[in-house]
Each structure stands twice: as C-alpha cells, then as structure tokens.
Amino acid sequence: MSNQKSQEEIAIEKQKLHEILILLEQLLQREEVTGKAIIGCLYDIAMINLINKYCPLWGINSTLKYLVRFPRPIAQSLGVKLYLQPKCPKLITDWLYTLVEFPEKKVLTLDVEVINNQLLPTLKQSKLEIKSLQNKVKILTGSLVCTVAIFTGSFALIAYNLDINFLELLGTSQASLKD
C-alpha cells in the first residue's frame, strides 16, 4: 500500500473542499439573520471591553455604553456583508480540512555538521561562562567572609581598648532604655 495520494484522490479532495465551500457560502447567505445575531453579540462584547479599557471614568463610561447601542444595526449589516459572507466560508473550510488531514510525522534528524559547527561552540562558551560565574561567586563569598571577620575584629579591638565587655555594653544600653 502506498502512502502517497494519487492524482484522482487529490482531484476528489479538491472537489469535495469546493463543495463544502459552496455549502457554507449558501448557508451564510440563507442564514443572514443568524450571522447578524453573531456579529451583534461580538459587537456588544467588544464595545463593552473597549469602553471599560479606555474610559474608566464613571459618568463617561455609562454614557458611552448607552450610546454604543445605536450603531449596532449598522455594524451587524456591515459585518455580515463585509466579513462573514466573503471570508468565513473559506476560513471554516480550511479549518475543517485541517481536522481531517493526517499529515505524516516528520522525524527530526540532526546533521553532524550542524552539531559540530553550531551547537558545540555555544556549548563550550556556555561552560566557560558557568565556570567564570562560579569563580566570581567564590571570590565574592571569600570577600564577604573577610569583611565580616574584619568588622568583628575591629569591634572587638575597640571594645578591648576601651576596656568594655560586650555584655557590659549591652547592659548599659538596656539600663538607659529603662530610665
């Protein structure tokens, strides 16, 4: 069994798609009232969202929502004549075709040259960046430990030179807080 479509099958497929397109066009022409109702609902939703987004003021917001109802019939007529009838049958036909089309799954193959020329240099560069960042973290950690040690030593030296015990220093500050 061959997986390829014959010319006859392709011709039948195109004919059936054309029939679907004609049926949808006729449906939208016969059911113009339904199309107008759909456009009307979309119009209402769009106008409310636009007014809420761009006119958040209370007085203007409610006034605009009231005024927006008047051009609705014009939007319905124009939407059906300019969008639904000319464009929707083709869009729906294409969408329906994608539902019944079963394309072959393509197996991805990696070319050795692509791996060697593109992926390996970026991988090496990434490893070098990671190594550099790890070294910077080590240096920063060491400098933090040294800074803490120097400050602790400095405070200890100041306390030793003043002959003050850390506990006495804390005790005097607590005593002054009580007074």
Coordinates of N, CA, C and O in Angstrom, one line a residue:
M1 N 0.8 -1.2 0.0 CA 0.0 0.0 0.0 C 0.9 1.2 0.0 O 1.8 1.3 0.8
S2 N 0.5 2.2 -0.9 CA 1.3 3.4 -0.9 C 0.7 4.5 0.0 O -0.5 4.6 0.1
N3 N 1.5 5.2 0.6 CA 1.1 6.3 1.4 C 0.8 7.6 0.7 O 0.2 8.5 1.2
Q4 N 1.2 7.7 -0.6 CA 1.0 8.9 -1.4 C -0.4 8.9 -2.0 O -0.9 7.8 -2.4
K5 N -0.9 10.1 -2.1 CA -2.2 10.2 -2.7 C -2.1 10.2 -4.3 O -1.1 10.8 -4.8
S6 N -3.0 9.5 -4.9 CA -3.0 9.5 -6.4 C -3.6 10.8 -6.9 O -4.2 11.6 -6.1
Q7 N -3.4 11.1 -8.2 CA -4.0 12.3 -8.8 C -5.5 12.3 -8.7 O -6.1 13.4 -8.5
E8 N -6.1 11.2 -8.8 CA -7.5 11.0 -8.7 C -8.0 11.4 -7.3 O -9.0 12.1 -7.1
E9 N -7.3 10.9 -6.3 CA -7.7 11.2 -4.9 C -7.5 12.7 -4.6 O -8.4 13.3 -3.9
I10 N -6.5 13.3 -5.1 CA -6.3 14.7 -4.9 C -7.4 15.5 -5.6 O -7.9 16.5 -5.0
A11 N -7.8 15.1 -6.8 CA -8.9 15.8 -7.5 C -10.2 15.7 -6.8 O -11.0 16.7 -6.6
I12 N -10.5 14.5 -6.2 CA -11.7 14.3 -5.4 C -11.7 15.1 -4.2 O -12.7 15.8 -3.8
E13 N -10.5 15.2 -3.5 CA -10.4 16.0 -2.3 C -10.6 17.5 -2.6 O -11.4 18.2 -1.9
K14 N -10.1 18.0 -3.7 CA -10.3 19.4 -4.1 C -11.8 19.7 -4.4 O -12.3 20.7 -4.1
Q15 N -12.4 18.7 -5.1 CA -13.8 18.8 -5.5 C -14.7 18.9 -4.2 O -15.6 19.7 -4.1
K16 N -14.4 18.0 -3.3 CA -15.2 18.0 -2.0 C -15.0 19.3 -1.2 O -15.9 19.8 -0.6
L17 N -13.7 19.8 -1.2 CA -13.5 21.0 -0.5 C -14.2 22.2 -1.1 O -14.8 23.0 -0.4
H18 N -14.3 22.2 -2.4 CA -15.1 23.2 -3.1 C -16.6 23.1 -2.8 O -17.2 24.1 -2.7
E19 N -17.1 21.9 -2.7 CA -18.5 21.7 -2.4 C -18.8 22.2 -1.0 O -19.8 22.8 -0.7
I20 N -17.8 21.9 -0.1 CA -18.0 22.4 1.3 C -18.0 23.9 1.3 O -18.9 24.6 2.0
L21 N -17.1 24.5 0.5 CA -17.1 26.0 0.5 C -18.4 26.6 -0.1 O -18.9 27.5 0.5
I22 N -18.9 26.0 -1.1 CA -20.2 26.4 -1.7 C -21.3 26.3 -0.7 O -22.2 27.2 -0.5
L23 N -21.4 25.1 0.0 CA -22.4 24.9 1.0 C -22.4 25.9 2.1 O -23.4 26.4 2.6
L24 N -21.2 26.2 2.6 CA -21.0 27.2 3.7 C -21.4 28.6 3.2 O -22.0 29.4 3.9
E25 N -21.1 29.0 1.9 CA -21.5 30.3 1.4 C -23.0 30.3 1.3 O -23.6 31.4 1.7
Q26 N -23.6 29.3 0.9 CA -25.1 29.3 0.8 C -25.7 29.3 2.2 O -26.7 30.0 2.4
L27 N -25.1 28.6 3.1 CA -25.6 28.7 4.5 C -25.6 30.1 5.1 O -26.6 30.5 5.7
L28 N -24.5 30.8 4.9 CA -24.4 32.1 5.4 C -25.3 33.1 4.7 O -25.7 34.1 5.3
Q29 N -25.5 32.9 3.4 CA -26.5 33.7 2.7 C -27.9 33.5 3.1 O -28.7 34.4 3.3
R30 N -28.3 32.2 3.4 CA -29.6 31.9 3.8 C -29.9 32.3 5.2 O -30.9 32.8 5.6
E31 N -28.9 32.1 6.0 CA -29.0 32.4 7.5 C -28.4 33.7 7.8 O -27.6 33.8 8.8
E32 N -28.7 34.8 7.1 CA -28.2 36.1 7.4 C -28.6 36.6 8.7 O -27.8 37.3 9.4
V33 N -29.8 36.2 9.2 CA -30.2 36.7 10.5 C -29.3 36.1 11.6 O -29.0 36.8 12.6
T34 N -29.0 34.8 11.5 CA -28.1 34.2 12.4 C -26.7 34.9 12.4 O -26.1 35.2 13.5
G35 N -26.2 35.2 11.2 CA -24.9 35.9 11.1 C -25.0 37.3 11.8 O -24.1 37.7 12.5
K36 N -26.1 38.0 11.6 CA -26.3 39.3 12.2 C -26.3 39.2 13.7 O -25.8 40.0 14.5
A37 N -27.0 38.1 14.2 CA -27.0 37.9 15.7 C -25.6 37.6 16.2 O -25.2 38.1 17.3
I38 N -24.8 36.8 15.5 CA -23.5 36.6 15.9 C -22.6 37.8 16.0 O -21.9 38.1 16.9
I39 N -22.7 38.6 14.9 CA -22.0 39.9 14.8 C -22.5 40.8 15.9 O -21.7 41.5 16.5
G40 N -23.8 40.9 16.2 CA -24.3 41.7 17.2 C -23.7 41.4 18.6 O -23.3 42.3 19.4
C41 N -23.7 40.1 18.9 CA -23.1 39.7 20.2 C -21.6 40.0 20.3 O -21.2 40.5 21.3
L42 N -20.9 39.8 19.2 CA -19.5 40.2 19.2 C -19.3 41.7 19.3 O -18.4 42.1 20.0
Y43 N -20.1 42.4 18.7 CA -20.1 43.9 18.8 C -20.3 44.4 20.2 O -19.6 45.2 20.7
D44 N -21.3 43.8 20.9 CA -21.6 44.2 22.3 C -20.4 43.9 23.2 O -20.0 44.7 24.0
I45 N -19.9 42.7 23.0 CA -18.7 42.3 23.9 C -17.6 43.2 23.6 O -16.9 43.7 24.6
A46 N -17.3 43.5 22.4 CA -16.1 44.3 22.0 C -16.3 45.8 22.5 O -15.3 46.4 23.0
M47 N -17.5 46.3 22.3 CA -17.7 47.7 22.8 C -17.6 47.8 24.3 O -17.0 48.8 24.8
I48 N -18.1 46.9 25.0 CA -18.0 47.0 26.5 C -16.6 46.9 26.9 O -16.1 47.6 27.8
N49 N -15.8 46.0 26.3 CA -14.4 45.8 26.7 C -13.6 47.1 26.3 O -12.8 47.5 27.1
L50 N -13.9 47.7 25.1 CA -13.2 48.9 24.7 C -13.5 50.0 25.7 O -12.6 50.8 26.1
I51 N -14.8 50.2 26.0 CA -15.1 51.3 26.9 C -14.5 51.1 28.3 O -14.0 52.1 28.8
N52 N -14.6 49.9 28.8 CA -14.0 49.7 30.1 C -12.5 49.9 30.1 O -11.9 50.4 31.1
K53 N -11.9 49.6 29.0 CA -10.4 49.8 29.0 C -10.0 51.2 28.8 O -9.0 51.7 29.5
Y54 N -10.6 52.0 27.9 CA -10.2 53.3 27.6 C -10.9 54.4 28.3 O -10.5 55.6 28.2
C55 N -12.1 54.2 28.8 CA -12.9 55.2 29.5 C -13.3 54.7 30.9 O -14.5 54.4 31.1
P56 N -12.4 54.7 31.8 CA -12.8 54.1 33.1 C -13.6 55.1 34.0 O -14.1 54.7 35.1
L57 N -13.8 56.4 33.6 CA -14.5 57.3 34.4 C -16.0 56.9 34.5 O -16.6 56.6 33.5
W58 N -16.5 57.1 35.7 CA -17.9 56.6 35.9 C -18.9 57.2 35.0 O -19.7 56.5 34.4
G59 N -19.0 58.5 34.9 CA -20.0 59.2 34.1 C -19.9 58.9 32.6 O -20.9 58.7 31.9
I60 N -18.7 59.0 32.2 CA -18.5 58.8 30.7 C -18.7 57.4 30.3 O -19.3 57.1 29.3
N61 N -18.3 56.5 31.2 CA -18.4 55.1 30.9 C -19.8 54.6 30.7 O -20.2 54.0 29.7
S62 N -20.7 55.0 31.6 CA -22.1 54.6 31.4 C -22.8 55.3 30.3 O -23.6 54.7 29.6
T63 N -22.4 56.5 30.0 CA -23.0 57.3 28.9 C -22.6 56.6 27.5 O -23.4 56.4 26.6
L64 N -21.3 56.3 27.4 CA -20.8 55.7 26.2 C -21.4 54.3 26.0 O -21.7 53.9 24.9
K65 N -21.6 53.5 27.1 CA -22.3 52.2 26.9 C -23.7 52.4 26.4 O -24.2 51.5 25.7
Y66 N -24.4 53.5 26.8 CA -25.7 53.7 26.3 C -25.7 54.1 24.8 O -26.5 53.6 24.0
L67 N -24.7 55.0 24.4 CA -24.7 55.5 23.1 C -24.2 54.5 22.1 O -24.5 54.5 20.9
V68 N -23.4 53.5 22.5 CA -22.8 52.5 21.6 C -23.9 51.6 21.1 O -23.7 51.0 20.0
R69 N -25.1 51.5 21.7 CA -26.1 50.6 21.2 C -26.7 51.1 19.9 O -27.2 50.3 19.1
F70 N -26.6 52.4 19.6 CA -27.3 52.9 18.4 C -26.6 52.5 17.1 O -27.3 52.1 16.1
P71 N -25.3 52.4 16.9 CA -24.7 52.0 15.7 C -24.7 50.4 15.5 O -24.1 49.9 14.5
R72 N -25.2 49.7 16.4 CA -25.2 48.2 16.4 C -25.8 47.6 15.1 O -25.2 46.8 14.5
P73 N -27.0 48.1 14.7 CA -27.5 47.5 13.4 C -26.7 47.7 12.2 O -26.6 46.9 11.3
I74 N -26.0 48.9 12.2 CA -25.1 49.2 11.0 C -23.9 48.2 11.1 O -23.5 47.6 10.1
A75 N -23.4 48.0 12.3 CA -22.2 47.1 12.5 C -22.7 45.7 12.1 O -21.9 44.9 11.5
Q76 N -23.9 45.3 12.4 CA -24.4 43.9 12.1 C -24.4 43.8 10.6 O -23.9 42.8 10.0
S77 N -25.0 44.7 9.9 CA -25.2 44.6 8.4 C -23.8 44.6 7.7 O -23.5 43.8 6.9
L78 N -23.0 45.5 8.1 CA -21.6 45.6 7.5 C -20.8 44.4 7.9 O -20.1 43.9 7.0
G79 N -20.9 43.9 9.1 CA -20.1 42.7 9.5 C -20.5 41.5 8.7 O -19.7 40.7 8.3
V80 N -21.8 41.3 8.4 CA -22.3 40.1 7.7 C -21.9 40.3 6.2 O -21.3 39.3 5.6
K81 N -22.1 41.5 5.6 CA -21.8 41.7 4.2 C -20.3 41.7 3.9 O -19.8 41.3 2.9
L82 N -19.5 42.3 4.8 CA -18.1 42.6 4.5 C -17.2 41.5 5.1 O -16.0 41.4 4.7
Y83 N -17.6 40.8 6.1 CA -16.7 39.8 6.8 C -17.3 38.4 6.7 O -16.6 37.5 6.2
L84 N -18.4 38.1 7.3 CA -18.9 36.8 7.4 C -19.1 36.1 6.0 O -18.6 35.0 5.8
Q85 N -19.9 36.7 5.1 CA -20.2 36.1 3.9 C -19.0 35.9 3.0 O -18.8 34.9 2.4
P86 N -18.1 36.9 2.8 CA -16.9 36.7 1.9 C -15.8 35.9 2.5 O -15.1 35.1 1.8
K87 N -15.5 36.0 3.8 CA -14.3 35.4 4.4 C -14.5 34.1 5.2 O -13.7 33.2 5.2
C88 N -15.6 34.1 5.9 CA -15.8 32.9 6.8 C -15.9 31.6 6.1 O -15.4 30.6 6.7
P89 N -16.6 31.4 5.0 CA -16.7 30.1 4.4 C -15.3 29.5 4.1 O -15.0 28.3 4.3
K90 N -14.4 30.3 3.6 CA -13.1 29.9 3.3 C -12.3 29.5 4.6 O -11.6 28.5 4.6
L91 N -12.4 30.3 5.6 CA -11.8 30.1 6.8 C -12.3 28.8 7.5 O -11.5 28.0 8.0
I92 N -13.6 28.6 7.5 CA -14.2 27.4 8.1 C -13.8 26.2 7.3 O -13.5 25.1 7.8
T93 N -13.8 26.3 5.9 CA -13.4 25.1 5.1 C -12.0 24.7 5.4 O -11.7 23.5 5.5
D94 N -11.1 25.7 5.4 CA -9.7 25.4 5.7 C -9.5 24.8 7.1 O -8.7 23.8 7.3
W95 N -10.3 25.3 8.1 CA -10.2 24.7 9.4 C -10.7 23.3 9.5 O -10.1 22.4 10.1
L96 N -11.8 23.0 8.8 CA -12.4 21.7 8.7 C -11.4 20.7 8.0 O -11.3 19.6 8.4
Y97 N -10.7 21.2 7.0 CA -9.8 20.4 6.3 C -8.6 20.0 7.2 O -8.1 18.8 7.1
T98 N -8.2 20.9 8.0 CA -7.1 20.5 8.9 C -7.5 19.5 10.0 O -6.6 18.8 10.5
L99 N -8.8 19.4 10.2 CA -9.3 18.4 11.2 C -9.2 17.0 10.6 O -9.1 16.0 11.3
V100 N -9.4 16.9 9.3 CA -9.5 15.5 8.6 C -8.2 15.2 7.9 O -8.1 14.1 7.4
E101 N -7.3 16.1 7.8 CA -6.0 15.8 7.2 C -5.0 15.2 8.2 O -4.9 15.6 9.3
F102 N -4.4 14.1 7.8 CA -3.5 13.4 8.6 C -2.1 13.5 8.0 O -1.7 12.5 7.3
P103 N -1.3 14.5 8.2 CA 0.0 14.6 7.6 C 0.9 13.6 8.3 O 0.8 13.2 9.4
E104 N 1.9 13.2 7.5 CA 2.9 12.3 8.0 C 3.8 13.1 9.0 O 4.1 14.2 8.9
K105 N 4.1 12.3 10.1 CA 5.0 12.9 11.1 C 6.4 12.9 10.6 O 6.9 11.9 10.1
K106 N 7.1 14.0 10.7 CA 8.4 14.1 10.2 C 9.4 13.8 11.4 O 9.2 14.3 12.5
V107 N 10.4 13.0 11.1 CA 11.4 12.7 12.1 C 12.5 13.7 11.9 O 13.1 13.9 10.9
L108 N 12.8 14.3 13.1 CA 13.9 15.2 13.1 C 15.3 14.5 13.1 O 15.5 13.6 13.9
T109 N 16.1 14.9 12.2 CA 17.5 14.4 12.2 C 18.4 15.5 12.3 O 18.3 16.6 11.7
L110 N 19.4 15.3 13.1 CA 20.4 16.3 13.4 C 21.6 16.0 12.5 O 22.1 14.9 12.5
D111 N 22.1 17.0 11.8 CA 23.2 16.9 10.9 C 24.5 17.0 11.7 O 24.6 17.8 12.6
V112 N 25.4 16.2 11.5 CA 26.7 16.2 12.2 C 27.4 17.5 12.1 O 28.0 18.1 13.0
E113 N 27.3 18.1 10.9 CA 28.0 19.4 10.7 C 27.3 20.5 11.5 O 28.0 21.4 12.0
V114 N 26.0 20.4 11.6 CA 25.3 21.4 12.4 C 25.7 21.3 13.9 O 25.9 22.3 14.6
I115 N 25.8 20.1 14.4 CA 26.2 19.9 15.7 C 27.6 20.4 16.0 O 27.9 21.1 16.9
N116 N 28.5 20.1 15.1 CA 29.9 20.5 15.2 C 30.1 22.0 15.0 O 30.9 22.6 15.8
N117 N 29.4 22.6 14.1 CA 29.6 24.0 13.8 C 28.8 24.9 14.6 O 29.3 26.0 14.9
Q118 N 27.6 24.5 15.1 CA 26.8 25.5 15.8 C 26.6 25.1 17.2 O 26.7 26.0 18.1
L119 N 26.3 23.9 17.5 CA 26.0 23.5 18.9 C 27.2 23.4 19.8 O 27.2 23.8 21.0
L120 N 28.3 22.8 19.3 CA 29.5 22.6 20.2 C 30.1 23.9 20.6 O 30.4 24.1 21.8
P121 N 30.3 24.9 19.7 CA 30.9 26.2 20.2 C 30.0 26.9 21.2 O 30.5 27.4 22.2
T122 N 28.7 26.9 21.0 CA 27.8 27.5 22.0 C 27.8 26.7 23.3 O 27.8 27.3 24.4
L123 N 28.0 25.4 23.3 CA 28.1 24.6 24.5 C 29.4 24.9 25.2 O 29.4 25.1 26.4
K124 N 30.5 25.0 24.5 CA 31.7 25.3 25.1 C 31.7 26.7 25.7 O 32.2 27.0 26.8
Q125 N 31.1 27.7 25.0 CA 31.0 29.0 25.5 C 30.2 29.1 26.8 O 30.5 29.8 27.7
S126 N 29.1 28.3 26.8 CA 28.2 28.3 28.0 C 29.0 27.7 29.2 O 28.9 28.2 30.3
K127 N 29.8 26.6 28.9 CA 30.6 26.0 30.0 C 31.6 27.0 30.5 O 31.8 27.1 31.8
L128 N 32.2 27.8 29.7 CA 33.2 28.8 30.1 C 32.5 29.9 30.9 O 33.0 30.4 31.9
E129 N 31.3 30.3 30.5 CA 30.6 31.3 31.3 C 30.2 30.8 32.6 O 30.3 31.5 33.6
I130 N 29.7 29.6 32.7 CA 29.4 29.0 34.0 C 30.6 28.9 34.9 O 30.5 29.2 36.1
K131 N 31.7 28.5 34.4 CA 33.0 28.4 35.2 C 33.4 29.8 35.7 O 33.8 29.9 36.8
S132 N 33.3 30.8 34.8 CA 33.6 32.2 35.2 C 32.7 32.7 36.3 O 33.1 33.3 37.3
L133 N 31.4 32.4 36.2 CA 30.4 32.8 37.2 C 30.7 32.1 38.5 O 30.6 32.7 39.6
Q134 N 31.1 30.8 38.5 CA 31.4 30.1 39.7 C 32.6 30.7 40.4 O 32.6 30.8 41.6
N135 N 33.6 31.1 39.6 CA 34.8 31.7 40.2 C 34.4 33.0 40.8 O 34.9 33.4 41.9
K136 N 33.6 33.8 40.2 CA 33.1 35.1 40.7 C 32.4 34.9 42.1 O 32.5 35.7 43.0
V137 N 31.5 33.9 42.1 CA 30.8 33.6 43.3 C 31.8 33.2 44.5 O 31.6 33.6 45.6
K138 N 32.8 32.4 44.2 CA 33.8 32.1 45.2 C 34.5 33.3 45.7 O 34.7 33.5 46.9
I139 N 34.9 34.2 44.8 CA 35.6 35.4 45.2 C 34.7 36.3 46.1 O 35.1 36.8 47.1
L140 N 33.4 36.5 45.7 CA 32.5 37.3 46.4 C 32.2 36.7 47.8 O 32.1 37.4 48.8
T141 N 32.1 35.3 47.9 CA 31.9 34.7 49.2 C 33.1 34.9 50.1 O 32.9 35.2 51.3
G142 N 34.3 34.7 49.5 CA 35.5 35.0 50.3 C 35.6 36.4 50.8 O 36.0 36.7 52.0
S143 N 35.3 37.4 49.9 CA 35.4 38.8 50.3 C 34.3 39.1 51.4 O 34.6 39.9 52.3
L144 N 33.2 38.4 51.3 CA 32.1 38.6 52.4 C 32.6 38.1 53.7 O 32.5 38.8 54.8
V145 N 33.2 36.9 53.7 CA 33.7 36.3 54.9 C 34.8 37.2 55.5 O 34.8 37.5 56.7
C146 N 35.7 37.7 54.7 CA 36.8 38.6 55.1 C 36.2 39.9 55.7 O 36.7 40.4 56.8
T147 N 35.2 40.5 55.1 CA 34.6 41.7 55.5 C 34.0 41.5 56.9 O 34.2 42.3 57.8
V148 N 33.3 40.4 57.1 CA 32.6 40.1 58.4 C 33.7 39.9 59.4 O 33.6 40.4 60.6
A149 N 34.8 39.2 59.1 CA 35.8 39.0 60.1 C 36.5 40.3 60.5 O 36.8 40.5 61.6
I150 N 36.8 41.1 59.5 CA 37.5 42.4 59.8 C 36.6 43.3 60.7 O 37.1 43.9 61.6
F151 N 35.3 43.4 60.4 CA 34.4 44.2 61.2 C 34.3 43.6 62.6 O 34.3 44.4 63.6
T152 N 34.2 42.3 62.7 CA 34.1 41.7 64.1 C 35.4 42.0 64.8 O 35.3 42.3 66.0
G153 N 36.5 41.8 64.2 CA 37.8 42.1 64.8 C 37.9 43.5 65.2 O 38.5 43.8 66.3
S154 N 37.5 44.4 64.3 CA 37.6 45.8 64.7 C 36.7 46.2 65.9 O 37.2 46.9 66.8
F155 N 35.5 45.7 66.0 CA 34.7 46.0 67.1 C 35.3 45.3 68.4 O 35.2 45.9 69.5
A156 N 35.8 44.1 68.2 CA 36.5 43.5 69.4 C 37.7 44.3 69.9 O 37.9 44.5 71.1
L157 N 38.5 44.8 68.9 CA 39.7 45.6 69.3 C 39.2 47.0 69.9 O 39.8 47.4 70.9
I158 N 38.2 47.6 69.4 CA 37.7 48.8 70.0 C 37.2 48.5 71.5 O 37.5 49.3 72.4
A159 N 36.5 47.5 71.6 CA 36.0 47.1 73.0 C 37.1 46.8 73.9 O 37.1 47.2 75.1
Y160 N 38.2 46.1 73.4 CA 39.3 45.8 74.3 C 40.1 47.0 74.7 O 40.5 47.2 75.8
N161 N 40.3 48.0 73.7 CA 41.0 49.2 74.0 C 40.2 50.1 75.0 O 40.8 50.8 75.8
L162 N 38.9 50.0 75.0 CA 38.1 50.8 75.9 C 37.9 50.1 77.2 O 37.2 50.6 78.1
D163 N 38.4 48.9 77.3 CA 38.2 48.1 78.5 C 36.7 47.9 78.8 O 36.2 48.0 79.9
I164 N 35.9 47.6 77.7 CA 34.5 47.4 77.9 C 34.2 46.0 77.5 O 34.7 45.5 76.4
N165 N 33.4 45.3 78.3 CA 32.9 44.0 77.9 C 31.7 44.1 77.1 O 30.9 45.0 77.2
F166 N 31.5 43.2 76.1 CA 30.3 43.3 75.2 C 29.1 43.2 76.1 O 28.1 43.9 75.8
L167 N 29.1 42.4 77.1 CA 27.9 42.3 77.9 C 27.6 43.5 78.7 O 26.5 43.9 78.9
E168 N 28.7 44.2 79.2 CA 28.5 45.5 79.8 C 28.0 46.5 78.9 O 27.1 47.4 79.2
L169 N 28.4 46.5 77.6 CA 28.0 47.5 76.6 C 26.5 47.3 76.4 O 25.7 48.2 76.3
L170 N 26.1 46.0 76.3 CA 24.6 45.7 76.1 C 23.9 46.1 77.4 O 22.7 46.6 77.3
G171 N 24.4 45.8 78.5 CA 23.7 46.1 79.8 C 23.5 47.6 80.0 O 22.5 48.1 80.4
T172 N 24.5 48.5 79.6 CA 24.3 49.9 79.8 C 23.3 50.4 78.8 O 22.5 51.3 79.2
S173 N 23.2 49.9 77.6 CA 22.2 50.4 76.7 C 20.8 49.9 77.2 O 19.8 50.7 77.0
Q174 N 20.7 48.8 77.8 CA 19.4 48.3 78.3 C 19.0 49.2 79.5 O 17.9 49.5 79.7
A175 N 20.0 49.5 80.4 CA 19.7 50.3 81.5 C 19.3 51.7 81.1 O 18.4 52.3 81.8
S176 N 19.9 52.3 80.1 CA 19.5 53.6 79.6 C 18.1 53.6 79.0 O 17.4 54.6 79.0
L177 N 17.7 52.4 78.4 CA 16.4 52.3 77.9 C 15.3 52.3 79.0 O 14.2 52.8 78.8
K178 N 15.7 51.7 80.2 CA 14.7 51.6 81.3 C 14.5 53.0 81.9 O 13.4 53.2 82.4
D179 N 15.5 53.8 81.9 CA 15.4 55.2 82.5 C 14.6 56.1 81.6 O 13.8 56.5 81.3

